[in-house]
Amino acid sequence: MSLNFFSTLLFGLAVLAFLSGCATTTAPTESSTKTFDKTTNATLDATSSTSPGSSGSGSAGVEAFTQENFIALKGEMAAGEGEHLAALGGLLHVPAYEEEHFFLVTKNTYSQLYPSSSTTPQQMLVTLNGALIAANIPHQ
């Protein structure tokens, strides 16, 4: 067997190794897509309610989201901006054209939303609902 044969064989194996490595890079993308789909479906399922505190899966979704993200929401409401706050607005069906107003209301009513360190997510949601009604911000 010649040196040329071994060189060609080594080159072929290197190409195969490279191509097989490329094929495995699609797995994270597929996994990410599946995770995104599950998150999107869960969010869509959670947005079918009429208002915080009312019965129905949407209210439970809003309450679950608020419970899970309570600390982040507290900080973002104090600042009047943030992705968790925007997500809460979406779950409450605050129209996109009212998002900045929603952010401002949460910032301006922060001391009512969080009157003490023992404020619960449910208490905050009840107060937020009242603040949104007072500010004439459409929501469900």
PDB file of C-alpha atoms in Angstrom:
ATOM      1  CA  MET A   1       0.000   0.000   0.000  1.00  0.00           C
ATOM      2  CA  SER A   2       1.295   3.375  -0.909  1.00  0.00           C
ATOM      3  CA  LEU A   3       1.652   6.583   1.040  1.00  0.00           C
ATOM      4  CA  ASN A   4      -0.841   8.185  -1.340  1.00  0.00           C
ATOM      5  CA  PHE A   5      -3.483   5.604  -0.342  1.00  0.00           C
ATOM      6  CA  PHE A   6      -2.991   6.322   3.363  1.00  0.00           C
ATOM      7  CA  SER A   7      -3.107  10.068   2.787  1.00  0.00           C
ATOM      8  CA  THR A   8      -6.361   9.732   0.871  1.00  0.00           C
ATOM      9  CA  LEU A   9      -7.799   7.456   3.563  1.00  0.00           C
ATOM     10  CA  LEU A  10      -6.821   9.873   6.342  1.00  0.00           C
ATOM     11  CA  PHE A  11      -8.284  12.792   4.422  1.00  0.00           C
ATOM     12  CA  GLY A  12     -11.547  10.876   3.895  1.00  0.00           C
ATOM     13  CA  LEU A  13     -11.784  10.035   7.604  1.00  0.00           C
ATOM     14  CA  ALA A  14     -11.128  13.658   8.521  1.00  0.00           C
ATOM     15  CA  VAL A  15     -13.923  14.814   6.192  1.00  0.00           C
ATOM     16  CA  LEU A  16     -16.316  12.240   7.666  1.00  0.00           C
ATOM     17  CA  ALA A  17     -15.427  13.306  11.198  1.00  0.00           C
ATOM     18  CA  PHE A  18     -16.008  16.942  10.270  1.00  0.00           C
ATOM     19  CA  LEU A  19     -19.348  16.204   8.622  1.00  0.00           C
ATOM     20  CA  SER A  20     -20.553  14.075  11.520  1.00  0.00           C
ATOM     21  CA  GLY A  21     -19.638  16.929  13.856  1.00  0.00           C
ATOM     22  CA  CYS A  22     -21.729  19.291  11.767  1.00  0.00           C
ATOM     23  CA  ALA A  23     -24.712  16.978  11.965  1.00  0.00           C
ATOM     24  CA  THR A  24     -24.679  17.037  15.769  1.00  0.00           C
ATOM     25  CA  THR A  25     -24.866  20.831  15.887  1.00  0.00           C
ATOM     26  CA  THR A  26     -28.514  20.731  14.817  1.00  0.00           C
ATOM     27  CA  ALA A  27     -29.612  18.914  17.991  1.00  0.00           C
ATOM     28  CA  PRO A  28     -29.426  22.005  20.237  1.00  0.00           C
ATOM     29  CA  THR A  29     -31.418  23.955  17.654  1.00  0.00           C
ATOM     30  CA  GLU A  30     -34.117  21.283  17.569  1.00  0.00           C
ATOM     31  CA  SER A  31     -34.119  21.146  21.370  1.00  0.00           C
ATOM     32  CA  SER A  32     -34.352  24.923  21.596  1.00  0.00           C
ATOM     33  CA  THR A  33     -37.245  24.924  19.145  1.00  0.00           C
ATOM     34  CA  LYS A  34     -39.095  22.297  21.170  1.00  0.00           C
ATOM     35  CA  THR A  35     -38.506  24.270  24.388  1.00  0.00           C
ATOM     36  CA  PHE A  36     -39.718  27.452  22.690  1.00  0.00           C
ATOM     37  CA  ASP A  37     -42.822  25.670  21.419  1.00  0.00           C
ATOM     38  CA  LYS A  38     -43.607  24.314  24.887  1.00  0.00           C
ATOM     39  CA  THR A  39     -43.112  27.757  26.450  1.00  0.00           C
ATOM     40  CA  THR A  40     -45.255  29.406  23.808  1.00  0.00           C
ATOM     41  CA  ASN A  41     -48.026  26.843  24.247  1.00  0.00           C
ATOM     42  CA  ALA A  42     -47.924  27.244  28.031  1.00  0.00           C
ATOM     43  CA  THR A  43     -48.087  31.019  27.671  1.00  0.00           C
ATOM     44  CA  LEU A  44     -50.987  30.804  25.250  1.00  0.00           C
ATOM     45  CA  ASP A  45     -52.798  28.430  27.606  1.00  0.00           C
ATOM     46  CA  ALA A  46     -52.211  30.844  30.463  1.00  0.00           C
ATOM     47  CA  THR A  47     -53.704  33.851  28.671  1.00  0.00           C
ATOM     48  CA  SER A  48     -57.281  32.646  28.394  1.00  0.00           C
ATOM     49  CA  SER A  49     -58.658  34.362  31.527  1.00  0.00           C
ATOM     50  CA  THR A  50     -60.562  37.573  32.030  1.00  0.00           C
ATOM     51  CA  SER A  51     -58.849  39.148  35.037  1.00  0.00           C
ATOM     52  CA  PRO A  52     -56.453  38.503  37.871  1.00  0.00           C
ATOM     53  CA  GLY A  53     -58.214  36.807  40.720  1.00  0.00           C
ATOM     54  CA  SER A  54     -61.026  35.405  38.593  1.00  0.00           C
ATOM     55  CA  SER A  55     -61.467  31.702  38.122  1.00  0.00           C
ATOM     56  CA  GLY A  56     -60.046  30.007  35.060  1.00  0.00           C
ATOM     57  CA  SER A  57     -56.762  28.739  33.723  1.00  0.00           C
ATOM     58  CA  GLY A  58     -55.609  32.209  32.612  1.00  0.00           C
ATOM     59  CA  SER A  59     -55.806  33.574  36.133  1.00  0.00           C
ATOM     60  CA  ALA A  60     -53.928  30.545  37.385  1.00  0.00           C
ATOM     61  CA  GLY A  61     -51.317  31.194  34.702  1.00  0.00           C
ATOM     62  CA  VAL A  62     -50.947  34.843  35.729  1.00  0.00           C
ATOM     63  CA  GLU A  63     -50.695  33.834  39.374  1.00  0.00           C
ATOM     64  CA  ALA A  64     -48.172  31.078  38.620  1.00  0.00           C
ATOM     65  CA  PHE A  65     -46.055  33.443  36.525  1.00  0.00           C
ATOM     66  CA  THR A  66     -46.186  36.101  39.234  1.00  0.00           C
ATOM     67  CA  GLN A  67     -45.291  33.584  41.952  1.00  0.00           C
ATOM     68  CA  GLU A  68     -42.369  32.233  39.927  1.00  0.00           C
ATOM     69  CA  ASN A  69     -41.036  35.691  38.973  1.00  0.00           C
ATOM     70  CA  PHE A  70     -42.071  37.715  42.035  1.00  0.00           C
ATOM     71  CA  ILE A  71     -38.599  39.007  42.942  1.00  0.00           C
ATOM     72  CA  ALA A  72     -37.767  39.972  39.346  1.00  0.00           C
ATOM     73  CA  LEU A  73     -41.153  41.677  38.955  1.00  0.00           C
ATOM     74  CA  LYS A  74     -40.607  43.631  42.169  1.00  0.00           C
ATOM     75  CA  GLY A  75     -37.346  45.070  40.844  1.00  0.00           C
ATOM     76  CA  GLU A  76     -38.728  45.748  37.378  1.00  0.00           C
ATOM     77  CA  MET A  77     -41.852  47.449  38.736  1.00  0.00           C
ATOM     78  CA  ALA A  78     -39.638  49.725  40.829  1.00  0.00           C
ATOM     79  CA  ALA A  79     -37.685  50.602  37.676  1.00  0.00           C
ATOM     80  CA  GLY A  80     -40.782  50.799  35.461  1.00  0.00           C
ATOM     81  CA  GLU A  81     -39.357  48.491  32.799  1.00  0.00           C
ATOM     82  CA  GLY A  82     -38.156  44.973  32.111  1.00  0.00           C
ATOM     83  CA  GLU A  83     -38.850  41.741  30.292  1.00  0.00           C
ATOM     84  CA  HIS A  84     -40.705  40.070  33.190  1.00  0.00           C
ATOM     85  CA  LEU A  85     -42.918  43.143  33.533  1.00  0.00           C
ATOM     86  CA  ALA A  86     -43.583  43.114  29.784  1.00  0.00           C
ATOM     87  CA  ALA A  87     -44.475  39.413  29.995  1.00  0.00           C
ATOM     88  CA  LEU A  88     -46.870  40.092  32.867  1.00  0.00           C
ATOM     89  CA  GLY A  89     -48.495  42.833  30.802  1.00  0.00           C
ATOM     90  CA  GLY A  90     -48.903  40.335  27.974  1.00  0.00           C
ATOM     91  CA  LEU A  91     -50.470  37.759  30.277  1.00  0.00           C
ATOM     92  CA  LEU A  92     -52.859  40.439  31.531  1.00  0.00           C
ATOM     93  CA  HIS A  93     -53.705  41.344  27.903  1.00  0.00           C
ATOM     94  CA  VAL A  94     -52.501  44.911  28.255  1.00  0.00           C
ATOM     95  CA  PRO A  95     -52.560  46.239  24.667  1.00  0.00           C
ATOM     96  CA  ALA A  96     -49.143  46.942  23.142  1.00  0.00           C
ATOM     97  CA  TYR A  97     -50.017  50.620  22.724  1.00  0.00           C
ATOM     98  CA  GLU A  98     -50.524  50.814  26.520  1.00  0.00           C
ATOM     99  CA  GLU A  99     -47.295  49.044  27.510  1.00  0.00           C
ATOM    100  CA  GLU A 100     -45.364  52.224  28.398  1.00  0.00           C
ATOM    101  CA  HIS A 101     -48.364  53.470  30.412  1.00  0.00           C
ATOM    102  CA  PHE A 102     -48.526  50.091  32.165  1.00  0.00           C
ATOM    103  CA  PHE A 103     -44.831  50.366  33.048  1.00  0.00           C
ATOM    104  CA  LEU A 104     -45.337  53.905  34.379  1.00  0.00           C
ATOM    105  CA  VAL A 105     -48.319  52.866  36.511  1.00  0.00           C
ATOM    106  CA  THR A 106     -46.352  50.040  38.104  1.00  0.00           C
ATOM    107  CA  LYS A 107     -43.474  52.414  38.863  1.00  0.00           C
ATOM    108  CA  ASN A 108     -45.721  55.160  40.243  1.00  0.00           C
ATOM    109  CA  THR A 109     -47.801  52.764  42.379  1.00  0.00           C
ATOM    110  CA  TYR A 110     -44.867  50.651  43.559  1.00  0.00           C
ATOM    111  CA  SER A 111     -45.375  51.577  47.226  1.00  0.00           C
ATOM    112  CA  GLN A 112     -49.013  50.416  47.020  1.00  0.00           C
ATOM    113  CA  LEU A 113     -48.106  47.263  45.084  1.00  0.00           C
ATOM    114  CA  TYR A 114     -45.464  46.317  47.657  1.00  0.00           C
ATOM    115  CA  PRO A 115     -46.512  47.993  50.929  1.00  0.00           C
ATOM    116  CA  SER A 116     -44.395  45.628  53.047  1.00  0.00           C
ATOM    117  CA  SER A 117     -41.809  42.898  52.786  1.00  0.00           C
ATOM    118  CA  SER A 118     -44.547  40.353  53.512  1.00  0.00           C
ATOM    119  CA  THR A 119     -46.666  41.303  50.472  1.00  0.00           C
ATOM    120  CA  THR A 120     -47.685  38.160  48.605  1.00  0.00           C
ATOM    121  CA  PRO A 121     -47.909  37.780  44.833  1.00  0.00           C
ATOM    122  CA  GLN A 122     -51.699  37.452  45.124  1.00  0.00           C
ATOM    123  CA  GLN A 123     -51.966  40.692  47.129  1.00  0.00           C
ATOM    124  CA  MET A 124     -49.810  42.501  44.601  1.00  0.00           C
ATOM    125  CA  LEU A 125     -51.987  41.262  41.718  1.00  0.00           C
ATOM    126  CA  VAL A 126     -55.187  42.483  43.398  1.00  0.00           C
ATOM    127  CA  THR A 127     -53.614  45.902  43.968  1.00  0.00           C
ATOM    128  CA  LEU A 128     -52.252  45.975  40.414  1.00  0.00           C
ATOM    129  CA  ASN A 129     -55.679  45.201  39.007  1.00  0.00           C
ATOM    130  CA  GLY A 130     -57.111  48.171  40.916  1.00  0.00           C
ATOM    131  CA  ALA A 131     -54.288  50.426  39.733  1.00  0.00           C
ATOM    132  CA  LEU A 132     -54.871  49.421  36.112  1.00  0.00           C
ATOM    133  CA  ILE A 133     -58.592  50.107  36.442  1.00  0.00           C
ATOM    134  CA  ALA A 134     -57.889  53.509  38.012  1.00  0.00           C
ATOM    135  CA  ALA A 135     -55.451  54.328  35.188  1.00  0.00           C
ATOM    136  CA  ASN A 136     -57.969  53.222  32.524  1.00  0.00           C
ATOM    137  CA  ILE A 137     -55.565  50.669  31.111  1.00  0.00           C
ATOM    138  CA  PRO A 138     -57.498  47.913  29.317  1.00  0.00           C
ATOM    139  CA  HIS A 139     -56.620  44.453  30.570  1.00  0.00           C
ATOM    140  CA  GLN A 140     -58.195  41.155  31.410  1.00  0.00           C
TER     141      GLN A 140
END
